[in-house]
PDB file of C-alpha atoms in Angstrom:
ATOM      1  CA  GLN A 854       0.071   0.149  -0.188  1.00  0.00           C
ATOM      2  CA  GLY A 855       1.401   3.280  -0.946  1.00  0.00           C
ATOM      3  CA  GLN A 856       1.728   6.634   1.043  1.00  0.00           C
ATOM      4  CA  LEU A 857       2.288  10.419  -0.416  1.00  0.00           C
ATOM      5  CA  VAL A 858       2.261  12.487   2.683  1.00  0.00           C
ATOM      6  CA  GLU A 859       2.728  16.727   1.503  1.00  0.00           C
ATOM      7  CA  SER A 860       4.594  19.042   4.122  1.00  0.00           C
ATOM      8  CA  GLY A 861       5.732  22.159   3.298  1.00  0.00           C
ATOM      9  CA  GLY A 862       2.777  24.534   2.812  1.00  0.00           C
ATOM     10  CA  GLY A 863       1.857  27.710   4.192  1.00  0.00           C
ATOM     11  CA  LEU A 864       1.045  31.405   4.618  1.00  0.00           C
ATOM     12  CA  VAL A 865       3.433  33.480   2.130  1.00  0.00           C
ATOM     13  CA  GLN A 866       3.138  37.441   0.955  1.00  0.00           C
ATOM     14  CA  PRO A 867       2.763  38.121  -2.695  1.00  0.00           C
ATOM     15  CA  GLY A 868       5.965  37.398  -4.652  1.00  0.00           C
ATOM     16  CA  GLY A 869       7.437  34.977  -2.257  1.00  0.00           C
ATOM     17  CA  SER A 870       8.204  31.878  -2.353  1.00  0.00           C
ATOM     18  CA  LEU A 871       7.946  27.892  -0.894  1.00  0.00           C
ATOM     19  CA  ARG A 872       8.772  24.850  -1.447  1.00  0.00           C
ATOM     20  CA  LEU A 873       6.297  21.634  -1.150  1.00  0.00           C
ATOM     21  CA  SER A 874       7.511  18.253  -0.839  1.00  0.00           C
ATOM     22  CA  CYS A 875       6.026  15.302  -1.399  1.00  0.00           C
ATOM     23  CA  ALA A 876       7.730  11.769   0.507  1.00  0.00           C
ATOM     24  CA  ALA A 877       6.674   8.424  -1.121  1.00  0.00           C
ATOM     25  CA  SER A 878       6.590   5.434   0.629  1.00  0.00           C
ATOM     26  CA  GLY A 879       5.414   1.981   0.082  1.00  0.00           C
ATOM     27  CA  ILE A 880       6.089   2.295  -3.923  1.00  0.00           C
ATOM     28  CA  SER A 881       8.537   1.598  -6.201  1.00  0.00           C
ATOM     29  CA  PHE A 882       9.009   5.334  -6.754  1.00  0.00           C
ATOM     30  CA  ASN A 883      11.102   4.969 -10.233  1.00  0.00           C
ATOM     31  CA  ARG A 884       7.720   3.190 -11.866  1.00  0.00           C
ATOM     32  CA  TYR A 885       5.473   6.174 -11.064  1.00  0.00           C
ATOM     33  CA  SER A 886       4.978   9.394 -13.044  1.00  0.00           C
ATOM     34  CA  MET A 887       4.421  12.067 -10.319  1.00  0.00           C
ATOM     35  CA  GLY A 888       2.742  15.239 -10.468  1.00  0.00           C
ATOM     36  CA  TRP A 889       1.283  18.399  -7.918  1.00  0.00           C
ATOM     37  CA  TYR A 890      -2.044  19.358  -8.209  1.00  0.00           C
ATOM     38  CA  ARG A 891      -4.607  21.582  -6.706  1.00  0.00           C
ATOM     39  CA  GLN A 892      -7.526  22.866  -5.390  1.00  0.00           C
ATOM     40  CA  ALA A 893      -8.775  26.807  -4.254  1.00  0.00           C
ATOM     41  CA  PRO A 894     -12.204  26.799  -2.823  1.00  0.00           C
ATOM     42  CA  GLY A 895     -15.480  26.766  -4.863  1.00  0.00           C
ATOM     43  CA  LYS A 896     -12.743  25.467  -8.139  1.00  0.00           C
ATOM     44  CA  GLN A 897     -11.975  22.067  -9.029  1.00  0.00           C
ATOM     45  CA  ARG A 898      -9.364  20.284  -8.733  1.00  0.00           C
ATOM     46  CA  GLU A 899      -6.332  20.939 -11.548  1.00  0.00           C
ATOM     47  CA  LEU A 900      -3.165  20.097 -12.845  1.00  0.00           C
ATOM     48  CA  VAL A 901      -0.158  22.443 -11.762  1.00  0.00           C
ATOM     49  CA  ALA A 902       2.772  20.035 -12.659  1.00  0.00           C
ATOM     50  CA  THR A 903       3.895  16.653 -13.752  1.00  0.00           C
ATOM     51  CA  ILE A 904       7.415  15.135 -14.095  1.00  0.00           C
ATOM     52  CA  THR A 905       8.199  11.349 -15.621  1.00  0.00           C
ATOM     53  CA  THR A 906      10.580   8.882 -14.741  1.00  0.00           C
ATOM     54  CA  GLY A 907      12.860  10.247 -17.241  1.00  0.00           C
ATOM     55  CA  GLY A 908      12.981  13.607 -15.639  1.00  0.00           C
ATOM     56  CA  SER A 909      10.178  14.992 -18.552  1.00  0.00           C
ATOM     57  CA  THR A 910       8.264  17.624 -16.980  1.00  0.00           C
ATOM     58  CA  ASN A 911       4.869  20.001 -17.808  1.00  0.00           C
ATOM     59  CA  TYR A 912       3.490  22.834 -16.290  1.00  0.00           C
ATOM     60  CA  ALA A 913       0.339  24.492 -16.074  1.00  0.00           C
ATOM     61  CA  ASP A 914       0.140  28.115 -18.335  1.00  0.00           C
ATOM     62  CA  SER A 915      -0.618  29.602 -14.869  1.00  0.00           C
ATOM     63  CA  VAL A 916       2.578  28.878 -13.401  1.00  0.00           C
ATOM     64  CA  LYS A 917       4.709  28.306 -16.117  1.00  0.00           C
ATOM     65  CA  GLY A 918       8.277  30.143 -15.604  1.00  0.00           C
ATOM     66  CA  ARG A 919       7.263  30.296 -11.725  1.00  0.00           C
ATOM     67  CA  PHE A 920       7.045  26.936 -10.454  1.00  0.00           C
ATOM     68  CA  THR A 921       9.706  23.944 -10.801  1.00  0.00           C
ATOM     69  CA  ILE A 922       8.798  20.196 -10.317  1.00  0.00           C
ATOM     70  CA  SER A 923      11.444  18.036  -9.533  1.00  0.00           C
ATOM     71  CA  ARG A 924      12.229  14.840  -8.171  1.00  0.00           C
ATOM     72  CA  ASP A 925      14.896  12.800  -5.916  1.00  0.00           C
ATOM     73  CA  SER A 926      15.309   8.875  -5.935  1.00  0.00           C
ATOM     74  CA  ALA A 927      17.292   8.974  -3.424  1.00  0.00           C
ATOM     75  CA  GLU A 928      15.200  10.275  -0.838  1.00  0.00           C
ATOM     76  CA  ASN A 929      11.807   8.883  -3.101  1.00  0.00           C
ATOM     77  CA  THR A 930      10.217  12.628  -2.882  1.00  0.00           C
ATOM     78  CA  VAL A 931       9.058  14.984  -5.535  1.00  0.00           C
ATOM     79  CA  TYR A 932       9.241  18.432  -4.782  1.00  0.00           C
ATOM     80  CA  LEU A 933       7.549  21.911  -6.296  1.00  0.00           C
ATOM     81  CA  GLU A 934       9.541  24.859  -6.027  1.00  0.00           C
ATOM     82  CA  MET A 935       7.128  28.197  -6.034  1.00  0.00           C
ATOM     83  CA  ASN A 936       8.693  31.487  -6.639  1.00  0.00           C
ATOM     84  CA  SER A 937       7.015  34.573  -7.486  1.00  0.00           C
ATOM     85  CA  LEU A 938       3.751  33.691  -5.993  1.00  0.00           C
ATOM     86  CA  LYS A 939       0.304  35.479  -6.699  1.00  0.00           C
ATOM     87  CA  PRO A 940      -2.861  35.261  -4.620  1.00  0.00           C
ATOM     88  CA  GLU A 941      -4.773  33.292  -7.577  1.00  0.00           C
ATOM     89  CA  ASP A 942      -1.907  30.379  -6.403  1.00  0.00           C
ATOM     90  CA  THR A 943      -3.831  30.282  -2.804  1.00  0.00           C
ATOM     91  CA  ALA A 944      -5.401  26.526  -3.099  1.00  0.00           C
ATOM     92  CA  VAL A 945      -4.499  23.153  -1.026  1.00  0.00           C
ATOM     93  CA  TYR A 946      -1.832  21.481  -3.542  1.00  0.00           C
ATOM     94  CA  TYR A 947      -2.023  17.419  -3.547  1.00  0.00           C
ATOM     95  CA  CYS A 948       0.451  15.291  -4.760  1.00  0.00           C
ATOM     96  CA  ASN A 949      -0.158  12.386  -7.326  1.00  0.00           C
ATOM     97  CA  ALA A 950       1.503   9.481  -7.870  1.00  0.00           C
ATOM     98  CA  GLN A 951       0.681   7.212 -11.495  1.00  0.00           C
ATOM     99  CA  HIS A 952       2.362   3.932 -12.497  1.00  0.00           C
ATOM    100  CA  VAL A 953       3.692   4.325 -15.966  1.00  0.00           C
ATOM    101  CA  ARG A 954       2.499   0.832 -17.287  1.00  0.00           C
ATOM    102  CA  MET A 955      -0.388   0.028 -14.310  1.00  0.00           C
ATOM    103  CA  VAL A 956      -3.520   2.536 -14.911  1.00  0.00           C
ATOM    104  CA  SER A 957      -5.441   1.246 -11.682  1.00  0.00           C
ATOM    105  CA  TYR A 958      -1.917   2.397  -9.334  1.00  0.00           C
ATOM    106  CA  TYR A 959      -2.074   5.041  -8.414  1.00  0.00           C
ATOM    107  CA  TYR A 960      -2.315   7.437  -5.087  1.00  0.00           C
ATOM    108  CA  TRP A 961      -2.839  10.906  -3.733  1.00  0.00           C
ATOM    109  CA  GLY A 962      -1.780  12.608  -0.722  1.00  0.00           C
ATOM    110  CA  GLN A 963      -3.296  14.072   2.002  1.00  0.00           C
ATOM    111  CA  GLY A 964      -2.666  17.962   0.617  1.00  0.00           C
ATOM    112  CA  THR A 965      -1.019  20.972   2.225  1.00  0.00           C
ATOM    113  CA  GLN A 966      -2.369  24.311   1.986  1.00  0.00           C
ATOM    114  CA  VAL A 967      -0.616  27.321   0.611  1.00  0.00           C
ATOM    115  CA  THR A 968      -2.149  30.703   1.161  1.00  0.00           C
ATOM    116  CA  VAL A 969      -1.078  33.614  -0.697  1.00  0.00           C
ATOM    117  CA  SER A 970      -2.045  36.592   0.674  1.00  0.00           C
ATOM    118  CA  SER A 971      -0.326  39.627   2.696  1.00  0.00           C
TER     119      SER A 971
END
């Protein structure tokens, strides 16, 4: 049984930075694509960024150039570096793991709150 645990969220001022972490356990980390999603109040959950097992990345247009996703196989952890934060980035951020071959093998973290406000 796989588990994902997010951390690093909090309250920051506009223009500030945060680094989110997602620690994976109970899975073969290098067989999963990883992603960050977010859900703001009253909104649907949306894709923020993904990273494949080979290190290829993809970003939502709204965060391109400001956010960076990375993964560390030694730590079984995926990161989201968020810079130049805006109030519209406020949301609960969720970590996701998707097996590269087995569609039914996927996991979600519990989420971590990011609030951007002055």
